[in-house]
mmCIF file of C-alpha atoms and ligand atoms in Angstrom:
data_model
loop_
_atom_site.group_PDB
_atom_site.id
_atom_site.type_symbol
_atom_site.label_atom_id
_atom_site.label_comp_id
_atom_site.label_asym_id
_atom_site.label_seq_id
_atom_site.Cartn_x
_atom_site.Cartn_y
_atom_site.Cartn_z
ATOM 1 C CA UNK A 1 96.450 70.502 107.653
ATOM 2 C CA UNK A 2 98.892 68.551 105.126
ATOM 3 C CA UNK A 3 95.846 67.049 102.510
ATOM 4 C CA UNK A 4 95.354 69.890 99.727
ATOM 5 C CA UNK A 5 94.182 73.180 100.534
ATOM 6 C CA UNK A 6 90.495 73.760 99.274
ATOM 7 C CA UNK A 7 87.905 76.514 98.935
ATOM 8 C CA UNK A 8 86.254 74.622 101.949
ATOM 9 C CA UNK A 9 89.408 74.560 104.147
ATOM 10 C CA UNK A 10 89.917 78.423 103.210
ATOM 11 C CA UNK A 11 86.730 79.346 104.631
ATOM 12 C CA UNK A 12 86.968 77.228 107.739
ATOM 13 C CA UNK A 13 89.963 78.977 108.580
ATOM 14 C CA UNK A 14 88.180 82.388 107.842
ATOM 15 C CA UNK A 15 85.162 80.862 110.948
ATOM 16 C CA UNK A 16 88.278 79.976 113.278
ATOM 17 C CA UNK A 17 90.042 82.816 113.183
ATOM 18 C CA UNK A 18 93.352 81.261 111.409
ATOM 19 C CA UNK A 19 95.426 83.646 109.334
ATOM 20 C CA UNK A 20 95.772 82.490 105.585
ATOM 21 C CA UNK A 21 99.375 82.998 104.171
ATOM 22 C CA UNK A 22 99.406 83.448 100.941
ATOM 23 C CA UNK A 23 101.905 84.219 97.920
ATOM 24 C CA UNK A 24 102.054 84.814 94.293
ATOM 25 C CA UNK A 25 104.301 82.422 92.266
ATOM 26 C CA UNK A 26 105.231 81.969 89.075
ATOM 27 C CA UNK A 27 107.309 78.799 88.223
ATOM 28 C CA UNK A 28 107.570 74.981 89.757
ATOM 29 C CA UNK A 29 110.896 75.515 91.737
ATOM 30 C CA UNK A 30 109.706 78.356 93.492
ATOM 31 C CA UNK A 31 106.482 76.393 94.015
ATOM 32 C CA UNK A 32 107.926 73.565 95.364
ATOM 33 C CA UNK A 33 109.579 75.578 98.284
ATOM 34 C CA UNK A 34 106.552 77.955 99.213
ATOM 35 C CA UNK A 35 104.400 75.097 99.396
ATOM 36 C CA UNK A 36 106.937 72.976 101.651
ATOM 37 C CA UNK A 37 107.135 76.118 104.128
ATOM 38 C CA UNK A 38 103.250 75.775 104.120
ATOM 39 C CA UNK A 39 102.165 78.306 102.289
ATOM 40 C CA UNK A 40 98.456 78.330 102.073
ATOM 41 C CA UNK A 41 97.426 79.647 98.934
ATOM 42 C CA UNK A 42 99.682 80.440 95.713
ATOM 43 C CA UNK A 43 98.672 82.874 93.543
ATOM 44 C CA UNK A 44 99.768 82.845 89.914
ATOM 45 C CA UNK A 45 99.517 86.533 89.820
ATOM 46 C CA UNK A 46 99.511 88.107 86.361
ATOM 47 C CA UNK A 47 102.605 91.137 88.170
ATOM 48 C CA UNK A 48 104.391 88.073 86.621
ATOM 49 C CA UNK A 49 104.188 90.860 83.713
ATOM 50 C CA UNK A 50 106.505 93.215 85.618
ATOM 51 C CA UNK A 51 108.201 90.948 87.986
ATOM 52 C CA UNK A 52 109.088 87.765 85.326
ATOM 53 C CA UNK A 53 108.737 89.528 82.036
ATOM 54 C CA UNK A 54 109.930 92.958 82.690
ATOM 55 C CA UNK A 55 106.916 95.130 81.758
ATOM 56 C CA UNK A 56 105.591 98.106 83.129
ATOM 57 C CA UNK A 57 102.572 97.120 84.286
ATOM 58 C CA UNK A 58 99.832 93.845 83.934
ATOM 59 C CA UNK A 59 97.990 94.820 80.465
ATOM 60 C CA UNK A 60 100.865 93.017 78.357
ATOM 61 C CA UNK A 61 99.979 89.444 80.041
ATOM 62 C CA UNK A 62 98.562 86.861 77.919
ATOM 63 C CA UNK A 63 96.306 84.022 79.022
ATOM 64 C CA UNK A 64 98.778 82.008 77.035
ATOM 65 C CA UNK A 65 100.837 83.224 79.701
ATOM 66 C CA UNK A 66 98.415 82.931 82.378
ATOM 67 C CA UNK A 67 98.240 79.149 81.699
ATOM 68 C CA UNK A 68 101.401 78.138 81.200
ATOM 69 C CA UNK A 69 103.053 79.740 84.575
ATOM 70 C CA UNK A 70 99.846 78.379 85.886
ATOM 71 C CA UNK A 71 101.090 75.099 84.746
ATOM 72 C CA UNK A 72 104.328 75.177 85.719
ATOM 73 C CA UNK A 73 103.419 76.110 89.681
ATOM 74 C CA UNK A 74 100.321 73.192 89.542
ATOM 75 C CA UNK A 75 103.154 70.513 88.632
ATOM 76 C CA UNK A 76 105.115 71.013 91.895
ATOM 77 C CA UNK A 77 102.385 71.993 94.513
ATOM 78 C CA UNK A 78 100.744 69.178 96.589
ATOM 79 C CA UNK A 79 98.989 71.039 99.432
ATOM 80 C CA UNK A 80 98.635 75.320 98.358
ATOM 81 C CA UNK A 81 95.506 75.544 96.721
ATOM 82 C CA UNK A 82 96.137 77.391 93.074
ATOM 83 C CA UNK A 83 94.185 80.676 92.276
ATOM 84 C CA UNK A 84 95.387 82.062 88.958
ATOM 85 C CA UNK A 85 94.807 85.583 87.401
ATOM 86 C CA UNK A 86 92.749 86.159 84.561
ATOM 87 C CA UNK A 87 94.701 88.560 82.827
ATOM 88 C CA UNK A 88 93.780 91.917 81.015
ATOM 89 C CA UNK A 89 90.647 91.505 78.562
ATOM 90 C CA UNK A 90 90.214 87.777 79.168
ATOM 91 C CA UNK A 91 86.950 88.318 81.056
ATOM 92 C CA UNK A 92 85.100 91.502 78.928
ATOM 93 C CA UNK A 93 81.914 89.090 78.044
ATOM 94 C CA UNK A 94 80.915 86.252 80.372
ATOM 95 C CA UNK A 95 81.218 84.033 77.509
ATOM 96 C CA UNK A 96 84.467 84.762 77.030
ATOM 97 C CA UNK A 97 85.935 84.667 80.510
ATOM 98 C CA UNK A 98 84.222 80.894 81.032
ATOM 99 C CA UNK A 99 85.527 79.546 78.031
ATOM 100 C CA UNK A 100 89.289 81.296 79.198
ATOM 101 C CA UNK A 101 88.461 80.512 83.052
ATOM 102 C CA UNK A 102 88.090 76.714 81.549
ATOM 103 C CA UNK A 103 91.449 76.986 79.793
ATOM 104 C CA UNK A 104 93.445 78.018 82.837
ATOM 105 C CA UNK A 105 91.897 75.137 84.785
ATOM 106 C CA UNK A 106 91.928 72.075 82.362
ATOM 107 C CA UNK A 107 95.427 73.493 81.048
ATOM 108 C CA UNK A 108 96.830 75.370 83.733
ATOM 109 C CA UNK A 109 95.806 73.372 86.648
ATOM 110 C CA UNK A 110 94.358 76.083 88.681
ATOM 111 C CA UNK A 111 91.699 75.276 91.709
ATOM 112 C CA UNK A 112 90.191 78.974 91.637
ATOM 113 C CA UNK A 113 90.520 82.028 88.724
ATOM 114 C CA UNK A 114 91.197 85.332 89.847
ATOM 115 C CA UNK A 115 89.371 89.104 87.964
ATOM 116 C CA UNK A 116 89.342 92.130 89.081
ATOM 117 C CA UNK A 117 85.816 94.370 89.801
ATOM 118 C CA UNK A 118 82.990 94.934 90.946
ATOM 119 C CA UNK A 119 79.402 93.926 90.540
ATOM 120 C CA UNK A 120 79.566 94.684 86.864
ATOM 121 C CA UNK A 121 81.028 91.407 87.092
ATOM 122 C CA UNK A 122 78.512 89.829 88.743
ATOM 123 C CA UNK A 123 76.668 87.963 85.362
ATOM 124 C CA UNK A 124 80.357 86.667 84.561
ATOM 125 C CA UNK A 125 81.253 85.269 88.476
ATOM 126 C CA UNK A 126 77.759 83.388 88.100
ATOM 127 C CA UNK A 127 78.591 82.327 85.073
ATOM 128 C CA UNK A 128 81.398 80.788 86.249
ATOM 129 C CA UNK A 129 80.714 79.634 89.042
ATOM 130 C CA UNK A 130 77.633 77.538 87.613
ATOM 131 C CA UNK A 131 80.094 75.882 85.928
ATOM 132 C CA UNK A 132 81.926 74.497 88.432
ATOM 133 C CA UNK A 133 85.086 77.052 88.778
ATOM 134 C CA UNK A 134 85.490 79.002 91.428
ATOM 135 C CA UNK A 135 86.105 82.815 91.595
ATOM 136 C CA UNK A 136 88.562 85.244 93.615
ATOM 137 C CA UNK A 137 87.397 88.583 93.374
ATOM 138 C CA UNK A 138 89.895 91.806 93.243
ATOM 139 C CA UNK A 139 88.731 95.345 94.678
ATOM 140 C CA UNK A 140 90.650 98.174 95.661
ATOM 141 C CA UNK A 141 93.860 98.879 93.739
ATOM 142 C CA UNK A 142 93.082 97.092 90.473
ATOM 143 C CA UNK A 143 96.170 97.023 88.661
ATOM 144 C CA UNK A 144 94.859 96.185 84.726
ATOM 145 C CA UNK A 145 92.562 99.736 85.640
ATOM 146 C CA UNK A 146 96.361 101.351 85.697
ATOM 147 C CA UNK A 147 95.362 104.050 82.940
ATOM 148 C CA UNK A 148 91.642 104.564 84.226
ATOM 149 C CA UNK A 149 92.857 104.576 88.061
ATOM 150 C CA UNK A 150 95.806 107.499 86.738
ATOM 151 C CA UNK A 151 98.467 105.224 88.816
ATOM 152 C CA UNK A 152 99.079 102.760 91.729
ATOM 153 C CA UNK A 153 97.868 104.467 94.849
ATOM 154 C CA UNK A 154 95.789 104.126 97.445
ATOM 155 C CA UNK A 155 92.054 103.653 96.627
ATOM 156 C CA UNK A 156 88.841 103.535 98.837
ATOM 157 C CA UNK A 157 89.924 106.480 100.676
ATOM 158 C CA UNK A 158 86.834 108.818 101.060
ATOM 159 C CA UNK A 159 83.641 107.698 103.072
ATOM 160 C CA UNK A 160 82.066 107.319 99.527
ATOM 161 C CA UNK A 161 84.441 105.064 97.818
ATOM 162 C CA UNK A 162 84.932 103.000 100.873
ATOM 163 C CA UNK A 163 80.792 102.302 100.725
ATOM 164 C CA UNK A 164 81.146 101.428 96.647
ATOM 165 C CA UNK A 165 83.837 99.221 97.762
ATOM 166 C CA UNK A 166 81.850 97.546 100.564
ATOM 167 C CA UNK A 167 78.422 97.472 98.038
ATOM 168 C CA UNK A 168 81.011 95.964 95.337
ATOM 169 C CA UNK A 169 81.894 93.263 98.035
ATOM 170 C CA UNK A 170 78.732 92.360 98.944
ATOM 171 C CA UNK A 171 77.670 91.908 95.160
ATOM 172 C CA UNK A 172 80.115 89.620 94.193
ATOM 173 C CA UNK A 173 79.853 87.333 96.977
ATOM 174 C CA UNK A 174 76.756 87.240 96.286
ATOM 175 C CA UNK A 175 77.427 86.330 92.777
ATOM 176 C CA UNK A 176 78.994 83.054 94.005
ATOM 177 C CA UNK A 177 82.806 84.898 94.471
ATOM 178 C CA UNK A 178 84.441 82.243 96.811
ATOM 179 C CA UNK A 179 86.838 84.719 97.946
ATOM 180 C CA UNK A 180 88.271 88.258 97.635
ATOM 181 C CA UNK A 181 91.637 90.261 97.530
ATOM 182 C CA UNK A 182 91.410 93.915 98.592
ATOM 183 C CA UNK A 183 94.844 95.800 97.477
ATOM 184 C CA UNK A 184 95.843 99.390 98.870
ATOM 185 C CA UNK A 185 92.886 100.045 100.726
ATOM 186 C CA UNK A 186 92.887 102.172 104.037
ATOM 187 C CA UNK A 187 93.095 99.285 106.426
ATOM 188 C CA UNK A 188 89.590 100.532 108.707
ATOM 189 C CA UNK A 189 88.481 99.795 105.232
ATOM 190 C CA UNK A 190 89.570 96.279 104.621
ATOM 191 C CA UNK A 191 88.561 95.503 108.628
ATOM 192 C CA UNK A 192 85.031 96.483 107.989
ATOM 193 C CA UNK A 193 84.461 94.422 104.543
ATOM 194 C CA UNK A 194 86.504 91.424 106.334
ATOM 195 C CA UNK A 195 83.776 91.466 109.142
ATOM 196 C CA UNK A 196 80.837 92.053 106.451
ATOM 197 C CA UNK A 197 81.674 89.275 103.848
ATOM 198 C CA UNK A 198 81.407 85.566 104.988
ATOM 199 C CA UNK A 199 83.786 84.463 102.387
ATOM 200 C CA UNK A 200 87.623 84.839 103.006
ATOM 201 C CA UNK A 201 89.202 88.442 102.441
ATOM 202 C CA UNK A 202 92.885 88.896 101.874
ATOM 203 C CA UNK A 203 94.388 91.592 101.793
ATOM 204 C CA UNK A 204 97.869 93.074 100.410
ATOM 205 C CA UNK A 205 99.011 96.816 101.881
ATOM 206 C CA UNK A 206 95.511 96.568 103.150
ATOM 207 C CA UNK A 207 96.123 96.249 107.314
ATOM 208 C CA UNK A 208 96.328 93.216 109.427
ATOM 209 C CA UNK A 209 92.854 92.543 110.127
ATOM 210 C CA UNK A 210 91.863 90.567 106.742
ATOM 211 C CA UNK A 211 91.035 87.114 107.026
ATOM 212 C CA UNK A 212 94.848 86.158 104.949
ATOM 213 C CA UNK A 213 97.518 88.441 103.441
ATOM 214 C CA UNK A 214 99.266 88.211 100.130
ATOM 215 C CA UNK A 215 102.202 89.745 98.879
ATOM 216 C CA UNK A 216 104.495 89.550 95.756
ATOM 217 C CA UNK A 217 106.973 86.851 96.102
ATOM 218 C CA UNK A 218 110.136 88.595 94.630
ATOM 219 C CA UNK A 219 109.223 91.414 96.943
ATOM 220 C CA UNK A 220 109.469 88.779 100.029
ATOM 221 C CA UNK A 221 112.807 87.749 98.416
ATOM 222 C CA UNK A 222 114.188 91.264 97.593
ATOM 223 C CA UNK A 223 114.616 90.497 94.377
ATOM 224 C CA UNK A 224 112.871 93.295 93.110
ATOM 225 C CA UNK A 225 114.252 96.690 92.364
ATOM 226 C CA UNK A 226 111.683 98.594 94.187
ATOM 227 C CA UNK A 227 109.815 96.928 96.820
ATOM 228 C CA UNK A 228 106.195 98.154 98.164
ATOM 229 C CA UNK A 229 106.255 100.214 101.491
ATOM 230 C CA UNK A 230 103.577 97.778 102.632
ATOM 231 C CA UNK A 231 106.113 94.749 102.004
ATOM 232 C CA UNK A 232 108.922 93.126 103.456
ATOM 233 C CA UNK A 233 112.377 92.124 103.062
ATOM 234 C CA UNK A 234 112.331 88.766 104.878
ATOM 235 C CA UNK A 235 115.089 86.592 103.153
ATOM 236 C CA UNK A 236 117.649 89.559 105.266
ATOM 237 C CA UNK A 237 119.105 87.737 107.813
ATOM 238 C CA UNK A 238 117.651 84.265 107.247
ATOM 239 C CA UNK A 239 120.278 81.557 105.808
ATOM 240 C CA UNK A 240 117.587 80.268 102.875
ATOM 241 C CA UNK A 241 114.527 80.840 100.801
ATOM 242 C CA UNK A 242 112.764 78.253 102.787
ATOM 243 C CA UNK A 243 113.288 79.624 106.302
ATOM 244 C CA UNK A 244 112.684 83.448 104.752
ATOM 245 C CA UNK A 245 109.220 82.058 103.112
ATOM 246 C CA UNK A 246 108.499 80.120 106.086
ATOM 247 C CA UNK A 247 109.518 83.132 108.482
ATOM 248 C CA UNK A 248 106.378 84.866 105.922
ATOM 249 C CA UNK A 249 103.841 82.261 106.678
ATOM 250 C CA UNK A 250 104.954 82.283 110.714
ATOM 251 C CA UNK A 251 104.286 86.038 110.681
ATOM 252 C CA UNK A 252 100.673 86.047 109.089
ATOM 253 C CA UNK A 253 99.938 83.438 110.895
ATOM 254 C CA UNK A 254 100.755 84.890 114.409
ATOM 255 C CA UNK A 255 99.351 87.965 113.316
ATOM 256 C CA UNK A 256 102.719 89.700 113.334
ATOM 257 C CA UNK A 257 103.069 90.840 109.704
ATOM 258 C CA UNK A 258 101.604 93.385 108.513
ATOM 259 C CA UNK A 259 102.676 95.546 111.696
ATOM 260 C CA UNK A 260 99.766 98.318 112.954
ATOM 261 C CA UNK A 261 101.959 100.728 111.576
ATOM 262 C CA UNK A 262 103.230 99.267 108.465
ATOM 263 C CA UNK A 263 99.449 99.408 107.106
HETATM 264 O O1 LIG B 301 99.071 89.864 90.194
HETATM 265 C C1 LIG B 301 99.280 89.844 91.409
HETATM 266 O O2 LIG B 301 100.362 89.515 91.877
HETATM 267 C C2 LIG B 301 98.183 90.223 92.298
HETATM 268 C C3 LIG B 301 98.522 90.460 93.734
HETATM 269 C C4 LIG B 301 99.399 91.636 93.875
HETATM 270 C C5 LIG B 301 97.315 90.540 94.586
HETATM 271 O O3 LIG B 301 97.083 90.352 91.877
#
């Protein structure tokens, strides 16, 4: 496919059984190359708070922020389709998070926002929605829950949380969600909601049997100074950005990355 990416095209790929490669990014020179080596979806991702702005974790991230980094990947992409994180406390009332969901696309240029939850978001994904914008929903490892969560590990790991996980799902697509990520979930876990939801699931350290993976750019690059166990170096060895992004999307695509027994 070379004519833009769309919520429509996403879910097509989810009926035929095609891999979606996918990829935060953060700035239009970056952008430019990921979406030459055909990467599917970009995701301005609001780790641009660690990775870009050297925080600790997500909560510092502004929509200001959001939008402009939104902004800056929208001018140089021509086929990824955009989905850009609402970041920490930008979505507490539904009010609010349609009047900042607006901002980041009339402003930021983004085709889809991003929040993470459950169905205690389902009034604000309707919301949304009925206004024309459509929604990526986050379960699993939800990284602006940091303090609540007590860390970064793995979630969904007893037979209990995996069934609020799935019943969290199932109530946001229902909402109108036109997709979901699932982050650092056992990957039995991430295989049964991928099967249950008709919308696309992707998944990051979350097995190979989602619908589309995602990972962290800089991680990809090994530009980071500690890089996910679930991740992978794949600029070592290649001669460019281009081929190691490109060497990325071959992988998901094929089915090759993430290994059985990296996840
Ligand atoms: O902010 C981000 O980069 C993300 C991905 C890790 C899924 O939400």
């Amino acid at each position: 496919m070379n004519e833009k990416i769309t919520i429509k095209n996403l879910k097509e790929m989810k009926e035929s059984g095609e891999k979606i490669a996918c990829l935060t990014s953060y700035d239009a020179c970056f952008a430019r190359i990921q979406d030459e080596a055909r990467v599917d979806l970009l995701l301005v991702g609001d780790s641009l708070g660690m990775v870009l702005q050297g925080g600790d974790n997500t909560l510092g991230v502004s929509i200001s922020d959001m939008i402009y980094h939104s902004r800056l990947v929208s001018n140089a992409t021509k086929r990824a389709i955009i989905v850009t994180d609402m970041p920490f406390m930008s979505y507490s009332t539904p009010v609010q998070a349609l009047g900042n969901a607006a901002r980041l696309v009339s402003e930021g240029g983004a085709h889809v926002v991003k929040i993470e939850g459950g169905s205690e978001l389902s009034e604000t994904v309707k919301l949304i929605t009925q206004h024309g914008i459509p929604v990526c929903g986050h379960l699993g490892l939800t990284p602006q829950s940091i303090h609540k969560l007590g860390g970064l590990g793995v979630q969904a790991a007893t037979n209990k949380a995996a069934e609020e996980l799935e019943k969290d799902a199932l109530s946001l697509q229902e909402a109108g969600a036109s997709c979901l990520v699932v982050e650092c979930i056992p990957s039995s876990v991430a295989a049964n909601v991928t099967k249950l939801l008709d919308i696309p699931v992707i998944g990051i350290g979350a097995g190979v049997d989602c619908d589309g993976q995602v990972l962290v750019l800089y991680d990809i690059l090994g530009l980071t100074p500690k890089q996910p166990k679930f991740s992978k170096n794949f600029l070592s060895g290649k001669k460019s950005i281009f081929d190691a992004i490109k060497e990325y999307v071959e992988q998901v695509k094929d089915n090759s990355f993430p290994s059985k027994s990296s996840s």
